[in-house]
mmCIF file of C-alpha atoms in Angstrom:
data_model
loop_
_atom_site.group_PDB
_atom_site.id
_atom_site.type_symbol
_atom_site.label_atom_id
_atom_site.label_comp_id
_atom_site.label_asym_id
_atom_site.label_seq_id
_atom_site.Cartn_x
_atom_site.Cartn_y
_atom_site.Cartn_z
ATOM 1 C CA UNK A 1 133.033 125.215 109.366
ATOM 2 C CA UNK A 2 133.818 121.627 110.825
ATOM 3 C CA UNK A 3 131.149 122.283 113.328
ATOM 4 C CA UNK A 4 128.553 123.207 110.698
ATOM 5 C CA UNK A 5 129.329 120.102 108.715
ATOM 6 C CA UNK A 6 129.099 118.036 111.941
ATOM 7 C CA UNK A 7 125.785 119.574 112.825
ATOM 8 C CA UNK A 8 124.395 119.064 109.316
ATOM 9 C CA UNK A 9 125.498 115.370 109.168
ATOM 10 C CA UNK A 10 124.211 114.768 112.684
ATOM 11 C CA UNK A 11 120.755 116.299 111.572
ATOM 12 C CA UNK A 12 120.409 114.108 108.606
ATOM 13 C CA UNK A 13 121.427 110.815 110.386
ATOM 14 C CA UNK A 14 119.134 111.839 113.290
ATOM 15 C CA UNK A 15 116.247 112.735 110.927
ATOM 16 C CA UNK A 16 116.496 109.425 109.110
ATOM 17 C CA UNK A 17 116.569 107.358 112.389
ATOM 18 C CA UNK A 18 113.415 109.244 113.755
ATOM 19 C CA UNK A 19 111.843 108.464 110.308
ATOM 20 C CA UNK A 20 112.317 104.908 110.579
ATOM 21 C CA UNK A 21 111.356 104.845 114.037
ATOM 22 C CA UNK A 22 108.170 106.689 113.674
ATOM 23 C CA UNK A 23 107.194 104.671 110.598
ATOM 24 C CA UNK A 24 107.470 101.370 112.582
ATOM 25 C CA UNK A 25 105.758 102.731 115.709
ATOM 26 C CA UNK A 26 103.017 104.346 113.783
ATOM 27 C CA UNK A 27 102.643 101.340 111.426
ATOM 28 C CA UNK A 28 102.533 98.877 114.634
ATOM 29 C CA UNK A 29 100.061 100.913 116.529
ATOM 30 C CA UNK A 30 97.723 102.053 113.920
ATOM 31 C CA UNK A 31 98.192 100.516 110.619
ATOM 32 C CA UNK A 32 98.167 97.303 108.718
ATOM 33 C CA UNK A 33 99.178 96.697 105.392
ATOM 34 C CA UNK A 34 96.945 99.025 103.505
ATOM 35 C CA UNK A 35 96.636 100.432 100.022
ATOM 36 C CA UNK A 36 97.628 104.042 100.284
ATOM 37 C CA UNK A 37 97.564 106.716 97.832
ATOM 38 C CA UNK A 38 100.125 108.672 95.801
ATOM 39 C CA UNK A 39 100.446 110.791 92.721
ATOM 40 C CA UNK A 40 100.995 107.929 90.361
ATOM 41 C CA UNK A 41 101.934 108.362 86.793
ATOM 42 C CA UNK A 42 100.501 111.990 86.262
ATOM 43 C CA UNK A 43 103.248 114.497 86.462
ATOM 44 C CA UNK A 44 100.684 117.484 86.881
ATOM 45 C CA UNK A 45 100.056 116.217 90.430
ATOM 46 C CA UNK A 46 102.071 118.123 92.694
ATOM 47 C CA UNK A 47 102.917 115.604 95.040
ATOM 48 C CA UNK A 48 105.816 114.490 92.718
ATOM 49 C CA UNK A 49 104.599 110.879 92.224
ATOM 50 C CA UNK A 50 105.090 109.892 95.752
ATOM 51 C CA UNK A 51 102.773 107.943 98.045
ATOM 52 C CA UNK A 52 100.738 108.828 100.990
ATOM 53 C CA UNK A 53 97.660 107.579 103.166
ATOM 54 C CA UNK A 54 94.441 107.734 101.245
ATOM 55 C CA UNK A 55 92.368 110.217 103.189
ATOM 56 C CA UNK A 56 94.952 112.845 103.622
ATOM 57 C CA UNK A 57 95.619 114.075 99.918
ATOM 58 C CA UNK A 58 97.939 116.826 101.005
ATOM 59 C CA UNK A 59 100.552 114.460 101.974
ATOM 60 C CA UNK A 60 103.234 113.792 99.527
ATOM 61 C CA UNK A 61 106.003 111.242 100.088
ATOM 62 C CA UNK A 62 106.747 107.795 98.879
ATOM 63 C CA UNK A 63 106.909 106.306 102.329
ATOM 64 C CA UNK A 64 105.116 105.821 105.649
ATOM 65 C CA UNK A 65 105.482 107.734 108.946
ATOM 66 C CA UNK A 66 107.492 110.922 109.112
ATOM 67 C CA UNK A 67 108.790 110.753 105.566
ATOM 68 C CA UNK A 68 105.139 110.782 104.359
ATOM 69 C CA UNK A 69 104.346 114.133 105.850
ATOM 70 C CA UNK A 70 107.157 116.605 104.651
ATOM 71 C CA UNK A 71 105.428 117.653 101.497
ATOM 72 C CA UNK A 72 102.644 119.569 103.431
ATOM 73 C CA UNK A 73 102.204 123.193 102.187
ATOM 74 C CA UNK A 74 101.892 122.213 98.493
ATOM 75 C CA UNK A 75 98.854 122.983 96.554
ATOM 76 C CA UNK A 76 97.798 119.308 96.521
ATOM 77 C CA UNK A 77 94.173 119.676 95.197
ATOM 78 C CA UNK A 78 94.952 117.355 92.271
ATOM 79 C CA UNK A 79 96.216 114.569 94.453
ATOM 80 C CA UNK A 80 93.148 112.661 93.847
ATOM 81 C CA UNK A 81 94.952 111.832 90.531
ATOM 82 C CA UNK A 82 96.738 108.932 92.412
ATOM 83 C CA UNK A 83 98.011 105.429 92.346
ATOM 84 C CA UNK A 84 98.660 103.391 95.124
ATOM 85 C CA UNK A 85 100.513 100.645 96.671
ATOM 86 C CA UNK A 86 100.701 98.547 99.779
ATOM 87 C CA UNK A 87 102.681 100.467 102.509
ATOM 88 C CA UNK A 88 102.743 100.190 106.204
ATOM 89 C CA UNK A 89 101.431 103.515 107.270
ATOM 90 C CA UNK A 90 99.471 105.262 109.995
ATOM 91 C CA UNK A 91 95.832 105.723 109.714
ATOM 92 C CA UNK A 92 94.770 108.716 107.710
ATOM 93 C CA UNK A 93 93.723 110.700 110.672
ATOM 94 C CA UNK A 94 96.863 110.206 112.495
ATOM 95 C CA UNK A 95 98.815 111.069 109.272
ATOM 96 C CA UNK A 96 96.998 114.382 108.962
ATOM 97 C CA UNK A 97 97.500 115.216 112.475
ATOM 98 C CA UNK A 98 101.248 114.313 112.326
ATOM 99 C CA UNK A 99 101.706 116.260 109.051
ATOM 100 C CA UNK A 100 100.137 119.571 110.770
ATOM 101 C CA UNK A 101 102.859 119.133 113.415
ATOM 102 C CA UNK A 102 105.655 118.343 111.166
ATOM 103 C CA UNK A 103 104.912 121.306 108.852
ATOM 104 C CA UNK A 104 105.974 123.474 111.732
ATOM 105 C CA UNK A 105 109.435 121.780 112.358
ATOM 106 C CA UNK A 106 111.187 124.227 110.131
ATOM 107 C CA UNK A 107 112.792 124.280 106.646
ATOM 108 C CA UNK A 108 115.971 122.663 107.777
ATOM 109 C CA UNK A 109 114.081 119.425 108.995
ATOM 110 C CA UNK A 110 112.128 119.246 105.823
ATOM 111 C CA UNK A 111 115.067 119.587 103.556
ATOM 112 C CA UNK A 112 117.108 116.974 105.690
ATOM 113 C CA UNK A 113 114.247 114.466 105.268
ATOM 114 C CA UNK A 114 113.853 115.117 101.531
ATOM 115 C CA UNK A 115 117.526 114.572 100.869
ATOM 116 C CA UNK A 116 117.665 111.416 102.896
ATOM 117 C CA UNK A 117 115.412 108.805 101.529
ATOM 118 C CA UNK A 118 115.827 105.632 103.552
ATOM 119 C CA UNK A 119 111.971 105.492 104.248
ATOM 120 C CA UNK A 120 111.020 105.455 100.690
ATOM 121 C CA UNK A 121 109.294 102.358 99.282
ATOM 122 C CA UNK A 122 108.929 101.292 95.656
ATOM 123 C CA UNK A 123 105.486 100.309 94.476
ATOM 124 C CA UNK A 124 104.309 97.782 91.753
ATOM 125 C CA UNK A 125 107.876 96.059 91.621
ATOM 126 C CA UNK A 126 106.585 92.620 91.672
ATOM 127 C CA UNK A 127 104.565 92.799 88.345
ATOM 128 C CA UNK A 128 107.531 94.415 86.454
ATOM 129 C CA UNK A 129 109.947 91.830 87.917
ATOM 130 C CA UNK A 130 107.880 88.869 86.797
ATOM 131 C CA UNK A 131 107.581 90.204 83.347
ATOM 132 C CA UNK A 132 111.390 90.632 83.171
ATOM 133 C CA UNK A 133 111.933 87.090 84.589
ATOM 134 C CA UNK A 134 109.598 85.580 82.201
ATOM 135 C CA UNK A 135 111.133 87.214 79.152
ATOM 136 C CA UNK A 136 114.656 86.329 80.213
ATOM 137 C CA UNK A 137 113.727 82.733 80.331
ATOM 138 C CA UNK A 138 112.622 82.790 76.785
ATOM 139 C CA UNK A 139 115.438 84.602 74.917
ATOM 140 C CA UNK A 140 117.282 83.142 72.046
ATOM 141 C CA UNK A 141 120.899 82.464 72.482
ATOM 142 C CA UNK A 142 122.064 85.516 70.524
ATOM 143 C CA UNK A 143 119.634 87.819 72.292
ATOM 144 C CA UNK A 144 120.809 86.392 75.619
ATOM 145 C CA UNK A 145 124.282 87.166 74.739
ATOM 146 C CA UNK A 146 123.517 90.755 73.806
ATOM 147 C CA UNK A 147 121.389 91.441 77.010
ATOM 148 C CA UNK A 148 124.225 89.950 79.174
ATOM 149 C CA UNK A 149 126.743 92.085 77.575
ATOM 150 C CA UNK A 150 124.706 95.253 78.343
ATOM 151 C CA UNK A 151 124.143 94.183 81.771
ATOM 152 C CA UNK A 152 127.626 93.206 82.559
ATOM 153 C CA UNK A 153 128.520 96.792 83.671
ATOM 154 C CA UNK A 154 126.135 96.114 86.630
ATOM 155 C CA UNK A 155 127.099 92.774 88.162
ATOM 156 C CA UNK A 156 124.407 90.516 89.082
ATOM 157 C CA UNK A 157 121.708 92.373 87.014
ATOM 158 C CA UNK A 158 119.037 90.654 85.279
ATOM 159 C CA UNK A 159 116.030 91.770 83.151
ATOM 160 C CA UNK A 160 113.956 91.335 86.586
ATOM 161 C CA UNK A 161 116.367 93.428 88.582
ATOM 162 C CA UNK A 162 116.406 96.322 86.080
ATOM 163 C CA UNK A 163 112.695 96.295 85.386
ATOM 164 C CA UNK A 164 111.875 98.854 88.236
ATOM 165 C CA UNK A 165 114.750 101.239 87.215
ATOM 166 C CA UNK A 166 112.499 103.465 85.195
ATOM 167 C CA UNK A 167 110.050 104.008 88.175
ATOM 168 C CA UNK A 168 112.989 104.596 90.373
ATOM 169 C CA UNK A 169 114.371 107.363 88.233
ATOM 170 C CA UNK A 170 110.997 108.837 87.299
ATOM 171 C CA UNK A 171 110.850 112.621 87.357
ATOM 172 C CA UNK A 172 108.752 115.447 85.693
ATOM 173 C CA UNK A 173 110.227 114.752 82.256
ATOM 174 C CA UNK A 174 109.844 110.979 82.218
ATOM 175 C CA UNK A 175 106.622 110.579 84.210
ATOM 176 C CA UNK A 176 104.524 111.002 81.028
ATOM 177 C CA UNK A 177 106.402 108.253 79.172
ATOM 178 C CA UNK A 178 104.738 105.535 81.456
ATOM 179 C CA UNK A 179 101.129 105.790 80.021
ATOM 180 C CA UNK A 180 98.781 106.900 77.365
ATOM 181 C CA UNK A 181 95.225 107.874 77.961
ATOM 182 C CA UNK A 182 92.487 107.175 75.560
ATOM 183 C CA UNK A 183 89.040 109.060 75.473
ATOM 184 C CA UNK A 184 86.393 106.930 77.091
ATOM 185 C CA UNK A 185 84.575 106.876 73.672
ATOM 186 C CA UNK A 186 87.285 105.037 71.837
ATOM 187 C CA UNK A 187 90.168 102.679 72.095
ATOM 188 C CA UNK A 188 91.236 103.363 68.665
ATOM 189 C CA UNK A 189 94.778 105.189 68.675
ATOM 190 C CA UNK A 190 95.034 108.712 67.223
ATOM 191 C CA UNK A 191 98.520 110.173 67.446
ATOM 192 C CA UNK A 192 97.437 113.648 66.927
ATOM 193 C CA UNK A 193 94.797 113.359 69.744
ATOM 194 C CA UNK A 194 96.522 110.992 72.082
ATOM 195 C CA UNK A 195 100.279 111.562 71.789
ATOM 196 C CA UNK A 196 100.807 114.648 69.561
ATOM 197 C CA UNK A 197 104.366 115.220 70.728
ATOM 198 C CA UNK A 198 105.529 111.828 71.115
ATOM 199 C CA UNK A 199 105.688 112.260 74.947
ATOM 200 C CA UNK A 200 103.711 109.170 75.847
ATOM 201 C CA UNK A 201 104.304 105.498 76.407
ATOM 202 C CA UNK A 202 104.401 104.674 72.671
ATOM 203 C CA UNK A 203 106.608 107.309 71.795
ATOM 204 C CA UNK A 204 108.906 106.557 74.619
ATOM 205 C CA UNK A 205 109.187 102.861 73.596
ATOM 206 C CA UNK A 206 110.038 103.787 70.022
ATOM 207 C CA UNK A 207 112.816 105.998 71.248
ATOM 208 C CA UNK A 208 114.460 103.316 73.424
ATOM 209 C CA UNK A 209 114.190 100.765 70.601
ATOM 210 C CA UNK A 210 115.806 103.248 68.261
ATOM 211 C CA UNK A 211 118.743 103.816 70.635
ATOM 212 C CA UNK A 212 119.173 100.083 71.099
ATOM 213 C CA UNK A 213 119.420 99.642 67.212
ATOM 214 C CA UNK A 214 121.894 102.502 66.965
ATOM 215 C CA UNK A 215 125.635 102.719 67.579
ATOM 216 C CA UNK A 216 125.237 104.438 70.815
ATOM 217 C CA UNK A 217 127.491 103.654 73.809
ATOM 218 C CA UNK A 218 126.893 100.618 75.790
ATOM 219 C CA UNK A 219 125.853 102.787 78.773
ATOM 220 C CA UNK A 220 123.260 104.579 76.673
ATOM 221 C CA UNK A 221 122.020 101.224 75.327
ATOM 222 C CA UNK A 222 121.902 99.773 78.664
ATOM 223 C CA UNK A 223 119.672 102.680 79.965
ATOM 224 C CA UNK A 224 117.426 102.205 76.857
ATOM 225 C CA UNK A 225 117.063 98.536 77.724
ATOM 226 C CA UNK A 226 115.955 99.364 81.306
ATOM 227 C CA UNK A 227 113.428 101.732 80.001
ATOM 228 C CA UNK A 228 112.191 99.206 77.335
ATOM 229 C CA UNK A 229 111.710 96.275 79.870
ATOM 230 C CA UNK A 230 109.694 98.577 82.102
ATOM 231 C CA UNK A 231 107.798 100.252 79.489
ATOM 232 C CA UNK A 232 106.585 97.006 77.838
ATOM 233 C CA UNK A 233 105.271 96.037 81.298
ATOM 234 C CA UNK A 234 103.255 99.397 81.594
ATOM 235 C CA UNK A 235 101.998 98.629 77.981
ATOM 236 C CA UNK A 236 100.165 95.665 79.369
ATOM 237 C CA UNK A 237 98.956 97.109 82.686
ATOM 238 C CA UNK A 238 95.434 97.998 81.320
ATOM 239 C CA UNK A 239 95.016 101.292 83.207
ATOM 240 C CA UNK A 240 98.239 102.616 81.865
ATOM 241 C CA UNK A 241 96.209 102.717 78.726
ATOM 242 C CA UNK A 242 93.054 103.732 80.361
ATOM 243 C CA UNK A 243 90.758 106.730 80.255
ATOM 244 C CA UNK A 244 91.830 110.446 80.258
ATOM 245 C CA UNK A 245 88.813 111.547 82.253
ATOM 246 C CA UNK A 246 89.655 109.484 85.395
ATOM 247 C CA UNK A 247 93.428 109.558 84.777
ATOM 248 C CA UNK A 248 93.801 105.859 84.155
ATOM 249 C CA UNK A 249 91.596 104.802 87.180
ATOM 250 C CA UNK A 250 93.454 106.928 89.572
ATOM 251 C CA UNK A 251 90.351 108.960 90.359
ATOM 252 C CA UNK A 252 88.176 105.947 90.609
ATOM 253 C CA UNK A 253 87.973 105.541 94.314
ATOM 254 C CA UNK A 254 87.346 102.024 95.816
ATOM 255 C CA UNK A 255 87.562 100.015 98.928
ATOM 256 C CA UNK A 256 89.777 96.937 98.501
ATOM 257 C CA UNK A 257 90.928 94.540 101.215
ATOM 258 C CA UNK A 258 89.235 96.572 103.756
ATOM 259 C CA UNK A 259 91.100 99.759 102.762
ATOM 260 C CA UNK A 260 90.633 102.804 100.786
ATOM 261 C CA UNK A 261 92.222 102.724 97.376
ATOM 262 C CA UNK A 262 91.595 103.370 93.763
ATOM 263 C CA UNK A 263 91.214 101.194 90.682
ATOM 264 C CA UNK A 264 94.712 102.044 89.213
ATOM 265 C CA UNK A 265 96.372 100.881 92.413
ATOM 266 C CA UNK A 266 94.447 97.594 92.609
ATOM 267 C CA UNK A 267 95.665 96.758 89.129
ATOM 268 C CA UNK A 268 99.074 97.735 89.805
ATOM 269 C CA UNK A 269 99.837 95.925 92.961
ATOM 270 C CA UNK A 270 96.663 95.007 94.892
ATOM 271 C CA UNK A 271 95.591 92.044 92.920
ATOM 272 C CA UNK A 272 99.075 90.721 92.524
ATOM 273 C CA UNK A 273 99.865 90.909 96.305
ATOM 274 C CA UNK A 274 96.623 89.264 97.061
ATOM 275 C CA UNK A 275 98.006 86.069 95.470
ATOM 276 C CA UNK A 276 101.829 86.749 96.520
ATOM 277 C CA UNK A 277 104.357 89.525 96.544
ATOM 278 C CA UNK A 278 107.215 86.947 95.682
ATOM 279 C CA UNK A 279 108.415 87.265 92.262
ATOM 280 C CA UNK A 280 109.409 83.605 92.283
ATOM 281 C CA UNK A 281 105.921 82.412 93.044
ATOM 282 C CA UNK A 282 104.484 84.184 90.243
ATOM 283 C CA UNK A 283 107.156 83.088 87.712
ATOM 284 C CA UNK A 284 106.603 79.389 88.661
ATOM 285 C CA UNK A 285 102.819 80.000 88.435
ATOM 286 C CA UNK A 286 103.025 81.498 84.975
ATOM 287 C CA UNK A 287 105.933 80.196 83.093
ATOM 288 C CA UNK A 288 104.145 77.040 82.065
ATOM 289 C CA UNK A 289 100.914 78.628 81.061
ATOM 290 C CA UNK A 290 99.876 78.277 77.520
ATOM 291 C CA UNK A 291 100.543 81.287 75.305
ATOM 292 C CA UNK A 292 97.432 82.834 73.643
ATOM 293 C CA UNK A 293 97.584 83.077 69.812
ATOM 294 C CA UNK A 294 97.766 86.819 69.967
ATOM 295 C CA UNK A 295 101.216 86.665 71.724
ATOM 296 C CA UNK A 296 102.799 87.323 68.404
ATOM 297 C CA UNK A 297 101.148 90.534 67.991
ATOM 298 C CA UNK A 298 103.977 93.080 68.688
ATOM 299 C CA UNK A 299 102.640 96.031 66.769
ATOM 300 C CA UNK A 300 102.725 98.328 69.797
ATOM 301 C CA UNK A 301 99.788 100.636 68.717
ATOM 302 C CA UNK A 302 97.678 97.505 68.525
ATOM 303 C CA UNK A 303 98.942 96.142 71.802
ATOM 304 C CA UNK A 304 97.978 99.635 73.489
ATOM 305 C CA UNK A 305 94.502 99.432 71.982
ATOM 306 C CA UNK A 306 94.194 95.689 73.181
ATOM 307 C CA UNK A 307 95.112 96.914 76.742
ATOM 308 C CA UNK A 308 92.502 99.791 76.502
ATOM 309 C CA UNK A 309 89.860 97.279 75.475
ATOM 310 C CA UNK A 310 90.407 95.312 78.764
ATOM 311 C CA UNK A 311 89.416 98.498 80.524
ATOM 312 C CA UNK A 312 86.461 99.045 78.343
ATOM 313 C CA UNK A 313 85.146 95.481 78.985
ATOM 314 C CA UNK A 314 81.846 95.457 80.880
ATOM 315 C CA UNK A 315 82.490 94.838 84.610
ATOM 316 C CA UNK A 316 86.087 96.206 84.594
ATOM 317 C CA UNK A 317 85.036 99.057 86.845
ATOM 318 C CA UNK A 318 83.779 97.472 90.022
ATOM 319 C CA UNK A 319 81.285 98.697 92.419
ATOM 320 C CA UNK A 320 83.101 100.950 94.987
ATOM 321 C CA UNK A 321 83.555 98.042 97.198
ATOM 322 C CA UNK A 322 85.832 95.184 95.602
ATOM 323 C CA UNK A 323 84.699 91.791 96.737
ATOM 324 C CA UNK A 324 85.585 88.213 95.811
ATOM 325 C CA UNK A 325 83.680 87.930 92.595
ATOM 326 C CA UNK A 326 85.688 90.791 91.050
ATOM 327 C CA UNK A 327 88.952 89.362 92.114
ATOM 328 C CA UNK A 328 88.026 85.842 90.993
ATOM 329 C CA UNK A 329 86.948 87.240 87.607
ATOM 330 C CA UNK A 330 89.880 89.548 86.822
ATOM 331 C CA UNK A 331 92.971 87.884 88.580
ATOM 332 C CA UNK A 332 93.130 85.521 85.494
ATOM 333 C CA UNK A 333 93.080 88.491 83.096
ATOM 334 C CA UNK A 334 95.761 90.072 85.050
ATOM 335 C CA UNK A 335 97.910 86.915 84.809
ATOM 336 C CA UNK A 336 97.303 86.815 81.153
ATOM 337 C CA UNK A 337 98.560 90.376 80.784
ATOM 338 C CA UNK A 338 101.774 89.447 82.644
ATOM 339 C CA UNK A 339 102.293 86.398 80.522
ATOM 340 C CA UNK A 340 101.737 88.429 77.316
ATOM 341 C CA UNK A 341 104.120 91.042 78.321
ATOM 342 C CA UNK A 342 106.940 88.691 79.230
ATOM 343 C CA UNK A 343 106.347 86.830 75.931
ATOM 344 C CA UNK A 344 106.168 90.030 73.761
ATOM 345 C CA UNK A 345 109.315 91.452 75.588
ATOM 346 C CA UNK A 346 111.057 88.331 74.588
ATOM 347 C CA UNK A 347 109.993 88.624 70.970
ATOM 348 C CA UNK A 348 111.002 92.183 70.609
ATOM 349 C CA UNK A 349 114.551 91.393 72.163
ATOM 350 C CA UNK A 350 114.710 88.284 70.017
ATOM 351 C CA UNK A 351 113.877 90.256 66.911
ATOM 352 C CA UNK A 352 116.258 93.129 67.832
ATOM 353 C CA UNK A 353 119.222 90.613 68.055
ATOM 354 C CA UNK A 354 118.283 87.557 65.693
#
């Protein structure tokens, strides 16, 4: 038995080191920072919401190199419903050939890699962190005390640091809480059509607010706060309120920054990273911006419809190749969405704890 335990431990450590080394080597030889693909916010994509190189849709892991290839063998025909992020990864051809080889390494290796996640990379973190940081700067004294009381159990936590928790803990149950899809013909919310079981972004926000208002334990209320901070951010990412027929832009393929991508990814992280991937840079850039009059609109249904109407604006869908005029036109809109999200999150928390 001790030998078996030693063998398993050595396998896990060795696999993890191999994963890191292969990721670095493959990235240096063949890759640049590129927008890759993943299964995004739609749980019916069988890749479990993890990221892969764009042209190899059978890959299914939220990482580069070896870890990106261990999910081969799944029925990945729906992996076109993807969202993306910038990850250092091998070229698609390299990824697919490596995947074929790795699929033959055996079940033990696959399980070992899946159980040991050091190669995983989060995506879209910067935008959520900016929203959390902006909101925290605008809290009233009482709301700040209440927030800090909940955060106290996790030393050093801030609204910015907890803002990505919901993505990091996403699973098949919670994945649908991150979005709401409208039909292309209408941005008017119809609960019976768009969220019949409450299992969507608006329903999830309502549930977190109810928990925060209740006499639930501090641990339960902290978890609700983590979800709320993240979901208010999602509510202001237009393509989380996008069209059902292309899965919120996940199926609209584009070329951006000389790499294959999709529209959802461009708005999740591509436009942000083009300016900076540094949260502080963004907060300094946005905090002094004048707030539009509609910032006081915190009717969540109307906010969802507002985000959908951004998607419906002529020109929002670019030609397949995204060039400077698109970036110049839509980056200010993205910035405004970040500002609105931070300010509205503040107002929600301030009203929650007047």
